Coordinates of N, CA and C in Angstrom, one line a residue:
X1 N -23.8 -8.1 -22.5 CA -23.1 -7.0 -22.2 C -22.0 -7.1 -21.1
X2 N -20.8 -6.9 -21.2 CA -19.7 -6.9 -20.2 C -19.8 -5.7 -19.2
X3 N -19.5 -6.1 -18.0 CA -19.7 -4.9 -17.1 C -18.3 -5.1 -16.1
X4 N -17.8 -4.0 -15.6 CA -16.9 -4.1 -14.7 C -17.4 -3.3 -13.4
X5 N -17.3 -3.9 -12.4 CA -17.7 -3.2 -10.9 C -16.5 -3.0 -10.1
X6 N -16.3 -1.9 -9.8 CA -15.1 -1.2 -9.0 C -15.7 -1.1 -7.5
X7 N -15.0 -1.6 -6.7 CA -15.4 -1.4 -5.3 C -14.1 -1.2 -4.3
X8 N -14.2 0.1 -3.8 CA -13.0 0.4 -2.9 C -13.4 -0.1 -1.5
X9 N -12.4 -0.8 -0.8 CA -12.5 -1.2 0.6 C -13.4 -0.7 1.4
X10 N -14.2 -1.1 2.4 CA -14.8 -0.3 3.6 C -13.8 0.3 4.2
X11 N -14.1 1.3 5.0 CA -13.4 2.1 6.0 C -12.3 1.1 6.8
X12 N -10.9 1.6 6.7 CA -9.9 0.9 7.6 C -9.7 1.7 8.7
X13 N -9.0 0.9 9.6 CA -8.7 1.6 10.8 C -7.8 2.8 10.8
X14 N -7.1 2.8 9.9 CA -6.1 3.9 9.5 C -6.8 5.0 8.6
X15 N -7.9 4.6 7.9 CA -8.6 5.7 7.3 C -9.3 6.4 8.5
X16 N -9.7 5.6 9.4 CA -10.7 6.3 10.8 C -9.5 7.3 11.4
X17 N -8.3 6.7 11.7 CA -7.1 7.4 12.4 C -6.4 8.6 11.5
X18 N -6.9 8.8 10.2 CA -6.4 9.5 9.4 C -4.9 9.5 9.2
X19 N -4.5 8.3 9.0 CA -3.0 8.0 8.7 C -2.7 7.4 7.5
X20 N -1.3 7.8 6.8 CA -1.1 7.1 5.6 C -1.1 5.6 5.6
X21 N -1.5 4.7 4.9 CA -1.6 3.5 4.9 C -0.8 2.9 3.8
X22 N -1.1 2.9 2.6 CA -0.6 2.5 1.5 C -0.4 0.9 1.8
X23 N 0.9 0.3 1.7 CA 0.9 -1.3 1.5 C 0.7 -1.9 2.8
X24 N 0.8 -1.1 4.0 CA 0.6 -1.7 5.3 C -0.7 -2.3 5.4
X25 N -0.7 -3.5 6.1 CA -2.0 -4.4 6.2 C -2.8 -3.9 7.4
X26 N -3.8 -3.1 7.1 CA -4.6 -2.7 8.2 C -6.1 -3.3 7.9
X27 N -6.8 -3.5 9.0 CA -8.0 -4.3 8.9 C -9.1 -3.2 8.8
X28 N -10.3 -3.6 8.3 CA -11.5 -2.7 8.1 C -12.0 -2.5 9.5
X29 N -12.8 -1.4 9.7 CA -13.5 -1.1 11.1 C -14.7 -1.8 10.9
X30 N -15.5 -1.7 12.2 CA -16.9 -2.2 12.0 C -17.7 -1.4 10.8
X31 N -17.6 -0.4 10.8 CA -18.2 0.7 9.8 C -18.0 0.0 8.4
X32 N -16.5 -0.2 8.2 CA -16.0 -0.8 6.9 C -16.7 -2.1 6.6
X33 N -16.8 -2.9 7.8 CA -17.4 -4.3 7.5 C -18.9 -4.0 6.9
X34 N -19.6 -3.1 7.6 CA -21.1 -2.7 7.4 C -21.2 -2.3 5.9
X35 N -20.2 -1.3 5.5 CA -20.1 -0.8 4.1 C -20.0 -2.0 3.1
X36 N -18.9 -3.0 3.4 CA -18.9 -4.1 2.5 C -20.3 -4.7 2.3
X37 N -20.8 -5.0 3.3 CA -22.0 -5.9 3.4 C -23.2 -5.1 2.7
X38 N -23.3 -4.1 2.8 CA -24.3 -3.0 2.3 C -24.0 -3.1 0.6
X39 N -22.7 -3.2 0.4 CA -22.2 -3.2 -1.1 C -22.9 -4.4 -1.8
X40 N -22.8 -5.5 -1.0 CA -22.9 -6.8 -1.6 C -24.5 -6.9 -1.7
X41 N -25.1 -6.3 -0.5 CA -26.9 -6.4 -0.7 C -27.2 -5.4 -1.8
X42 N -26.6 -4.3 -2.1 CA -27.0 -3.6 -3.2 C -26.8 -4.2 -4.7
X43 N -25.8 -5.0 -4.6 CA -25.6 -5.9 -6.0 C -26.7 -6.8 -6.0
X44 N -27.1 -7.5 -5.0 CA -28.0 -8.7 -5.1 C -29.4 -8.1 -5.4
X45 N -29.7 -6.7 -4.7 CA -31.1 -6.1 -5.1 C -31.1 -5.6 -6.4
X46 N -30.1 -5.1 -7.1 CA -30.1 -4.6 -8.3 C -29.9 -5.8 -9.4
X47 N -29.7 -6.9 -9.0 CA -29.5 -8.0 -9.8 C -28.4 -8.0 -10.8
X48 N -27.1 -7.3 -10.1 CA -26.0 -7.2 -11.0 C -25.0 -7.9 -10.1
X49 N -25.0 -9.2 -10.5 CA -24.0 -10.3 -9.6 C -22.9 -10.5 -10.5
X50 N -21.6 -10.4 -10.0 CA -20.6 -10.6 -10.7 C -20.3 -12.3 -11.0
X51 N -19.6 -12.5 -12.1 CA -19.1 -13.9 -12.3 C -17.8 -14.4 -11.7
X52 N -16.9 -13.3 -11.8 CA -15.5 -13.5 -11.2 C -15.2 -12.3 -10.5
X53 N -14.2 -12.6 -9.6 CA -13.7 -11.2 -8.7 C -12.2 -11.2 -8.7
X54 N -11.7 -10.0 -8.7 CA -10.2 -9.7 -8.3 C -10.1 -8.9 -7.1
X55 N -8.9 -9.0 -6.3 CA -8.6 -8.1 -5.4 C -6.9 -8.2 -5.2
X56 N -6.8 -7.5 -4.2 CA -5.2 -7.2 -3.9 C -4.9 -8.2 -2.9
X57 N -3.6 -8.2 -2.3 CA -3.1 -9.0 -1.2 C -3.2 -8.4 0.2
X58 N -4.3 -7.2 0.1 CA -4.2 -6.6 1.5 C -5.7 -7.1 2.0
X59 N -5.8 -7.1 3.5 CA -6.7 -7.8 4.2 C -7.9 -6.9 4.1
X60 N -7.8 -5.5 4.2 CA -8.9 -4.7 4.0 C -9.7 -4.9 2.7
X61 N -9.2 -5.2 1.5 CA -9.7 -5.2 0.4 C -10.4 -6.7 0.3
X62 N -9.6 -7.9 0.7 CA -9.8 -9.0 0.8 C -11.2 -9.2 1.4
X63 N -11.0 -8.8 2.8 CA -12.3 -8.8 3.7 C -13.5 -8.2 3.2
X64 N -13.3 -7.1 2.3 CA -14.5 -6.3 1.7 C -15.0 -7.2 0.7
X65 N -14.3 -7.8 -0.1 CA -14.7 -8.6 -1.4 C -15.5 -9.8 -0.7
X66 N -15.1 -10.3 0.4 CA -15.6 -11.7 0.9 C -16.9 -11.1 1.7
X67 N -16.9 -10.1 2.5 CA -18.2 -9.7 2.9 C -19.4 -9.4 2.0
X68 N -18.8 -8.6 0.8 CA -19.8 -8.2 -0.2 C -20.4 -9.6 -0.9
X69 N -19.5 -10.6 -1.2 CA -19.8 -11.7 -2.1 C -20.9 -12.5 -0.9
X70 N -20.6 -12.5 0.3 CA -21.4 -13.2 1.1 C -22.7 -12.6 1.4
X71 N -22.8 -11.4 1.4 CA -24.1 -10.7 1.4 C -24.9 -10.8 0.1
X72 N -24.1 -10.8 -0.9 CA -24.9 -11.1 -2.2 C -25.3 -12.6 -2.7
X73 N -24.7 -13.4 -1.6 CA -25.0 -14.7 -1.7 C -24.3 -15.6 -2.8
X74 N -23.2 -14.9 -3.1 CA -22.1 -15.5 -4.1 C -20.9 -15.8 -3.8
X75 N -20.8 -16.3 -2.5 CA -19.1 -16.3 -1.9 C -18.3 -17.2 -2.8
X76 N -19.1 -18.1 -3.6 CA -18.5 -19.3 -4.2 C -17.7 -19.0 -5.6
X77 N -18.1 -17.5 -6.1 CA -17.6 -17.3 -7.4 C -16.0 -17.3 -7.4
X78 N -15.5 -17.6 -8.7 CA -13.8 -17.5 -8.6 C -13.2 -16.2 -8.2
X79 N -12.1 -16.3 -7.5 CA -11.5 -14.9 -7.2 C -9.9 -15.0 -7.3
X80 N -9.4 -14.0 -7.7 CA -7.9 -13.8 -8.0 C -7.5 -12.8 -7.0
X81 N -6.3 -13.1 -6.3 CA -5.7 -12.0 -5.5 C -4.3 -11.6 -6.3
X82 N -4.0 -10.5 -6.3 CA -2.6 -10.0 -7.1 C -2.1 -8.9 -6.4
X83 N -0.8 -8.8 -6.1 CA -0.2 -7.6 -5.7 C -0.2 -6.4 -6.3
X84 N -0.5 -6.5 -7.8 CA -0.8 -5.4 -8.4 C -1.8 -4.6 -8.4
X85 N -2.8 -5.1 -7.5 CA -4.0 -4.4 -7.2 C -3.9 -3.6 -5.9
X86 N -2.6 -3.7 -5.1 CA -2.5 -3.0 -3.9 C -2.6 -1.9 -4.0
X87 N -2.9 -1.0 -2.8 CA -3.0 0.4 -2.8 C -1.4 0.9 -3.3
X88 N -1.4 2.2 -3.6 CA -0.1 3.0 -3.9 C 0.9 2.8 -2.5
X89 N 2.0 2.6 -2.8 CA 3.0 2.6 -1.5 C 3.2 4.0 -1.3
X90 N 3.1 4.3 0.1 CA 3.3 5.8 0.6 C 4.7 5.9 1.2
X91 N 5.7 5.0 0.9 CA 6.9 5.3 1.3 C 7.2 5.7 2.7
X92 N 8.1 6.5 3.0 CA 8.3 7.2 4.3 C 7.0 7.8 4.9
X93 N 6.0 8.1 4.6 CA 4.8 8.6 4.9 C 4.0 7.6 5.8
X94 N 4.2 6.4 5.4 CA 3.4 5.1 6.0 C 3.5 5.1 7.3
X95 N 2.0 5.2 8.0 CA 2.0 5.1 9.5 C 1.8 6.5 9.9
X96 N 2.2 7.6 9.4 CA 2.1 8.9 9.8 C 0.6 9.5 9.9
X97 N 0.4 10.3 10.9 CA -0.7 11.0 11.0 C -0.7 12.2 9.9
X98 N -1.8 12.4 9.0 CA -1.7 13.2 7.9 C -1.9 14.7 8.5
X99 N -2.6 15.1 9.5 CA -2.5 16.5 10.0 C -1.1 16.6 10.7
X100 N -0.5 15.8 11.4 CA 0.8 16.1 11.8 C 1.8 16.3 10.9
X101 N 1.6 15.5 10.0 CA 2.6 15.5 8.7 C 2.4 16.9 8.0
X102 N 1.4 17.3 7.8 CA 1.0 18.7 7.2 C 1.6 19.7 8.3
X103 N 1.4 19.7 9.5 CA 2.1 20.5 10.5 C 3.6 20.6 10.3
X104 N 4.2 19.4 10.2 CA 5.5 19.3 10.1 C 6.2 20.0 8.8
X105 N 5.7 19.4 7.8 CA 6.2 19.7 6.3 C 5.6 20.8 5.6
X106 N 4.4 21.2 6.0 CA 3.4 22.4 5.4 C 2.6 21.5 4.4
X107 N 1.5 22.3 4.4 CA 0.2 21.8 3.6 C 0.5 21.5 2.2
X108 N 1.3 22.6 1.6 CA 1.9 22.6 0.1 C 2.6 21.2 -0.2
X109 N 3.4 20.8 0.7 CA 4.5 19.7 0.3 C 3.7 18.5 0.5
X110 N 2.8 18.4 1.5 CA 2.0 17.0 1.7 C 1.0 16.9 0.4
X111 N 0.5 18.1 0.1 CA -0.5 17.9 -1.1 C 0.2 17.4 -2.4
X112 N 1.6 17.8 -2.4 CA 2.3 17.4 -3.6 C 2.5 15.9 -3.4
X113 N 2.9 15.3 -2.2 CA 3.1 14.1 -2.1 C 1.7 13.2 -2.2
X114 N 0.8 13.7 -1.9 CA -0.6 13.1 -1.9 C -1.3 13.0 -3.2
X115 N -1.1 14.1 -3.9 CA -1.9 14.5 -4.9 C -1.2 14.7 -6.2
X116 N 0.0 14.9 -6.3 CA 0.9 15.0 -7.6 C 0.7 13.8 -8.5
X117 N 0.8 13.8 -9.7 CA 0.6 12.6 -10.4 C 1.9 11.8 -10.7
X118 N 3.0 12.5 -10.8 CA 4.3 11.6 -10.7 C 5.3 12.0 -9.8
X119 N 5.2 12.7 -8.8 CA 6.2 12.8 -7.5 C 5.8 11.9 -6.3
X120 N 6.5 11.0 -6.1 CA 6.4 10.1 -4.8 C 6.8 10.6 -3.5
X121 N 6.1 10.2 -2.6 CA 6.7 10.6 -1.2 C 8.0 10.1 -1.0
X122 N 8.5 10.6 0.0 CA 10.1 10.1 0.5 C 10.2 8.7 0.5
X123 N 11.4 8.0 0.3 CA 11.4 6.6 0.3 C 11.5 6.0 1.8
X124 N 10.7 4.8 1.7 CA 10.7 4.1 3.1 C 12.3 3.5 3.1
X125 N 12.7 3.5 4.5 CA 14.0 3.1 4.8 C 14.0 1.6 4.9
X126 N 14.9 0.9 4.1 CA 15.0 -0.7 4.3 C 15.0 -0.9 5.6
X127 N 14.3 -1.8 6.1 CA 14.5 -2.5 7.5 C 13.9 -1.7 8.7
X128 N 13.1 -0.5 8.3 CA 12.3 0.1 9.0 C 10.9 -0.6 9.4
X129 N 10.2 0.0 10.5 CA 9.1 -0.6 11.0 C 8.0 -1.3 10.0
X130 N 8.1 -0.3 8.7 CA 6.7 -0.7 7.8 C 7.4 -1.3 6.5
X131 N 8.6 -1.7 6.5 CA 9.2 -2.4 5.5 C 8.7 -3.7 5.3
X132 N 7.9 -4.2 4.2 CA 7.5 -5.3 3.7 C 8.3 -6.2 3.0
X133 N 9.4 -6.0 2.9 CA 10.3 -6.8 2.1 C 10.3 -8.3 2.4
X134 N 10.3 -8.4 3.8 CA 10.3 -9.9 4.3 C 9.0 -10.6 4.4
X135 N 7.9 -9.9 4.0 CA 6.5 -10.5 4.2 C 6.5 -11.6 3.4
X136 N 5.9 -12.7 3.8 CA 5.9 -13.7 2.8 C 5.0 -13.7 1.6
X137 N 3.8 -12.9 1.8 CA 3.0 -12.7 0.6 C 3.7 -12.1 -0.6
X138 N 4.8 -11.4 -0.3 CA 5.4 -10.7 -1.3 C 6.8 -11.4 -1.7
X139 N 7.0 -12.6 -1.6 CA 8.2 -13.4 -1.8 C 8.4 -13.4 -3.3
X140 N 9.5 -13.1 -3.8 CA 9.9 -13.1 -5.2 C 9.3 -11.8 -5.9
X141 N 8.8 -10.7 -5.1 CA 8.4 -9.5 -5.7 C 9.3 -8.6 -5.0
X142 N 9.7 -7.4 -6.0 CA 10.5 -6.4 -5.6 C 9.7 -5.4 -5.1
X143 N 9.6 -5.4 -3.8 CA 8.5 -4.6 -3.1 C 9.0 -3.0 -3.2
X144 N 8.3 -2.3 -3.9 CA 8.5 -0.8 -3.8 C 8.7 0.0 -2.4
X145 N 9.4 0.8 -2.5 CA 9.9 1.8 -1.2 C 9.1 3.1 -1.1
X146 N 8.5 3.3 -2.3 CA 7.7 4.5 -2.5 C 7.0 4.4 -3.9
X147 N 5.8 5.0 -4.1 CA 5.2 5.0 -5.4 C 4.5 6.3 -5.6
X148 N 4.6 6.8 -7.0 CA 3.7 7.9 -7.1 C 2.2 7.4 -7.9
X149 N 1.3 8.2 -8.2 CA 0.2 7.4 -8.9 C 0.7 7.0 -10.2
X150 N 1.5 7.7 -10.9 CA 2.0 7.3 -12.2 C 2.7 5.8 -11.8
X151 N 3.4 5.6 -11.0 CA 4.1 4.3 -10.7 C 3.1 3.3 -10.5
X152 N 1.8 3.7 -9.7 CA 0.8 2.6 -9.3 C 0.0 2.2 -10.7
X153 N -0.1 3.2 -11.5 CA -0.9 3.0 -12.8 C 0.1 2.0 -13.7
X154 N 1.3 2.2 -13.6 CA 2.3 1.3 -14.5 C 2.1 0.1 -14.0
X155 N 1.9 -0.4 -12.9 CA 1.7 -1.8 -12.5 C 0.3 -2.4 -12.6
X156 N -0.9 -1.4 -12.4 CA -2.2 -1.9 -12.6 C -2.7 -2.1 -13.8
X157 N -2.4 -1.2 -14.8 CA -3.0 -1.5 -16.0 C -2.5 -2.6 -16.8
X158 N -1.2 -3.0 -16.9 CA -0.9 -4.2 -17.4 C -1.6 -5.5 -16.9
X159 N -1.7 -5.4 -15.5 CA -2.6 -6.4 -15.0 C -3.8 -6.6 -15.6
X160 N -4.6 -5.5 -15.5 CA -5.9 -5.2 -16.1 C -6.0 -5.8 -17.4
X161 N -5.1 -5.4 -18.2 CA -5.2 -5.9 -19.7 C -4.9 -7.3 -19.8
X162 N -3.9 -7.9 -18.9 CA -3.6 -9.3 -19.3 C -4.5 -10.4 -18.2
X163 N -5.1 -9.9 -17.3 CA -5.9 -10.9 -16.3 C -7.4 -10.5 -16.3
X164 N -7.7 -9.2 -16.5 CA -9.3 -9.0 -16.2 C -9.8 -8.7 -17.7
X165 N -9.3 -8.2 -18.3 CA -9.7 -7.8 -19.9 C -10.3 -9.2 -20.6
X166 N -9.5 -10.3 -20.6 CA -9.9 -11.4 -21.3 C -11.4 -11.9 -20.7
X167 N -11.8 -11.7 -19.3 CA -13.1 -12.0 -18.9 C -14.1 -10.9 -19.4
X168 N -13.8 -9.8 -19.7 CA -14.7 -8.9 -20.1 C -14.9 -9.3 -21.5
X169 N -14.1 -9.7 -22.3 CA -14.2 -10.0 -23.7 C -15.2 -11.2 -23.8
X170 N -15.3 -12.0 -22.6 CA -15.9 -13.3 -22.7 C -17.5 -12.9 -22.4
X171 N -17.7 -11.6 -22.0 CA -18.9 -11.1 -21.5 C -19.3 -11.2 -20.3
X172 N -18.3 -11.5 -19.3 CA -18.5 -11.5 -18.0 C -18.8 -10.3 -17.2
X173 N -19.4 -10.5 -16.0 CA -19.4 -9.2 -15.0 C -18.3 -9.4 -13.9
X174 N -17.4 -8.5 -14.0 CA -16.2 -8.7 -13.1 C -16.3 -7.5 -12.1
X175 N -16.0 -8.2 -10.9 CA -16.0 -7.2 -9.7 C -14.3 -7.1 -9.4
X176 N -14.0 -5.8 -9.1 CA -12.7 -5.6 -8.6 C -12.7 -4.9 -7.2
X177 N -12.3 -5.4 -6.0 CA -12.3 -5.1 -5.0 C -10.9 -4.7 -4.5
X178 N -10.7 -3.2 -4.5 CA -9.3 -2.9 -4.4 C -9.3 -1.5 -3.5
X179 N -8.4 -0.7 -3.9 CA -7.9 0.6 -3.1 C -8.2 2.0 -3.8
X180 N -8.2 2.9 -3.3 CA -8.4 4.4 -3.7 C -7.6 4.6 -4.9
X181 N -6.2 4.4 -4.9 CA -5.4 4.8 -5.8 C -5.3 3.6 -6.9
X182 N -5.4 2.3 -6.6 CA -5.4 1.2 -7.7 C -6.7 1.5 -8.5
X183 N -7.6 1.7 -7.9 CA -8.9 1.8 -8.6 C -8.9 3.1 -9.5
X184 N -8.1 4.3 -8.8 CA -8.1 5.4 -9.7 C -7.4 5.4 -10.8
X185 N -6.5 4.3 -11.0 CA -5.7 3.9 -12.1 C -6.6 3.4 -13.3
X186 N -7.5 2.7 -12.8 CA -8.6 2.1 -13.9 C -9.5 2.9 -14.1
X187 N -10.0 4.0 -13.4 CA -11.0 4.9 -13.8 C -10.3 5.8 -14.5
X188 N -9.1 6.3 -14.5 CA -8.3 7.2 -15.4 C -8.3 6.5 -16.7
X189 N -8.0 5.2 -16.8 CA -8.0 4.6 -18.1 C -9.1 4.6 -18.9
X190 N -10.4 4.0 -18.1 CA -11.5 3.6 -18.8 C -12.2 4.9 -19.1
X191 N -12.1 5.9 -18.4 CA -12.8 7.3 -18.7 C -12.2 8.3 -19.2
X192 N -10.8 8.0 -19.5 CA -10.1 9.0 -20.3 C -9.6 10.2 -19.6
X193 N -9.3 10.1 -18.3 CA -9.4 11.3 -17.3 C -7.8 11.8 -17.6
X194 N -7.4 13.1 -17.5 CA -6.3 13.6 -17.8 C -5.4 13.3 -16.4
X195 N -4.0 13.5 -16.7 CA -3.2 13.2 -15.5 C -3.5 14.4 -14.3
X196 N -3.9 15.6 -14.8 CA -4.0 16.7 -13.7 C -5.4 16.2 -13.2
X197 N -6.3 15.9 -13.7 CA -7.7 15.7 -13.2 C -7.7 14.6 -12.4
X198 N -6.9 13.5 -12.5 CA -7.2 12.1 -11.9 C -6.9 12.4 -10.5
X199 N -5.7 13.3 -10.2 CA -5.3 13.4 -8.9 C -6.3 14.0 -7.8
X200 N -7.3 14.7 -8.5 CA -8.5 15.3 -7.5 C -9.8 14.5 -7.5
X201 N -9.6 13.0 -8.2 CA -10.8 12.3 -8.2 C -10.8 11.5 -6.6
X202 N -12.1 11.5 -6.1 CA -12.1 10.6 -4.8 C -13.1 9.7 -5.1
X203 N -12.6 8.4 -4.6 CA -13.2 7.0 -4.8 C -13.6 6.8 -3.5
X204 N -15.2 7.1 -3.1 CA -15.7 6.6 -1.8 C -15.6 5.1 -1.3
X205 N -15.4 4.7 0.0 CA -15.3 3.5 0.3 C -16.7 2.8 0.3
X206 N -16.7 1.6 -0.2 CA -17.9 0.8 0.0 C -18.9 0.9 -1.2
X207 N -18.7 1.8 -2.0 CA -19.8 2.3 -3.1 C -19.4 1.7 -4.5
X208 N -20.1 0.7 -5.0 CA -19.7 0.2 -6.0 C -20.0 1.0 -7.3
X209 N -18.8 1.1 -8.2 CA -18.9 2.0 -9.5 C -19.0 1.1 -10.8
X210 N -20.0 1.0 -11.5 CA -20.2 0.2 -12.5 C -19.9 0.9 -13.8
X211 N -19.2 0.1 -14.7 CA -18.8 0.6 -16.2 C -19.5 -0.3 -16.9
X212 N -20.6 -0.1 -17.7 CA -21.1 -0.8 -18.9 C -20.3 -0.7 -20.0
X213 N -20.0 -1.8 -20.5 CA -19.1 -1.7 -21.6 C -19.7 -2.3 -23.1
X214 N -19.3 -2.1 -24.3 CA -19.6 -2.7 -25.5 C -18.8 -4.1 -25.7
X215 N -18.9 -4.6 -26.8 CA -18.1 -5.8 -27.0 C -16.6 -5.5 -27.3
X216 N -16.4 -3.9 -27.6 CA -14.9 -3.9 -27.8 C -14.5 -3.1 -26.4
X217 N -15.2 -3.4 -25.3 CA -14.9 -2.6 -24.0 C -14.7 -1.1 -24.0
X218 N -15.5 -0.4 -24.9 CA -15.7 0.9 -24.9 C -16.7 1.3 -24.0
X219 N -16.6 2.3 -23.3 CA -17.4 2.7 -22.1 C -18.8 3.2 -22.5
X220 N -19.9 2.4 -22.4 CA -21.0 2.9 -22.7 C -21.8 3.9 -21.5
X221 N -21.5 3.5 -20.3 CA -22.0 4.2 -19.1 C -21.2 4.0 -18.0
X222 N -21.1 4.9 -16.9 CA -20.4 4.8 -15.6 C -21.2 5.4 -14.7
X223 N -21.5 4.7 -13.7 CA -22.4 5.2 -12.7 C -22.2 4.6 -11.2
X224 N -22.6 5.2 -10.3 CA -22.5 4.4 -8.8 C -24.0 3.7 -9.0
X225 N -23.8 2.6 -8.4 CA -24.9 1.7 -8.4 C -26.0 2.1 -7.6
X226 N -25.5 2.8 -6.3 CA -26.7 3.3 -5.5 C -27.7 4.5 -6.0
X227 N -27.1 4.9 -7.2 CA -27.8 6.1 -7.8 C -28.8 5.6 -9.1
X228 N -28.9 4.2 -9.3 CA -29.8 3.6 -10.4 C -30.7 2.7 -9.7

């Protein structure tokens, strides 16, 4: 039976500080490290070990993956990193305190930027502090200056279909360690969640979500591994 395991990175420093993070490369906290290890131990205890892993180009997701695989005793499995599994780009909101942003622009406007399906935040200015255009890991990539959830889905799903689905068709158990919005894109696709409903879906840090799939990759079951 092919299985897909989705794991949001452990708590990051900017999660803790309640700041918009997006593509900015922020590390996990001590709590985030513990969450990642606990996820790996849970995979081992439940006998649900992945054969192959995928992650983004962002430290918090990569470190979460490595800590989880180490805890599970399978640090050696093949892994692939790709920018298309990155978090949604928060544009000009990057680095801002969420509460202060709400006080400045109003709760309703911030809710639109954070939770609407197809309305992106303000564009990040080229050359500003959080512009990653010159980051060597994104060489040759047209780095976005802002993204809506719809934009994020438009890069995540083709990558899923082209790079992850072949492993699932081969019957593998695949682990994807990524971010709230890139994983939200996969959950929306797999579970058939509407545009309106997906914006309200919260994906907790460090909690493996398991999809049991049939040979045609139709979903048989979806559950948090901690609840089984």
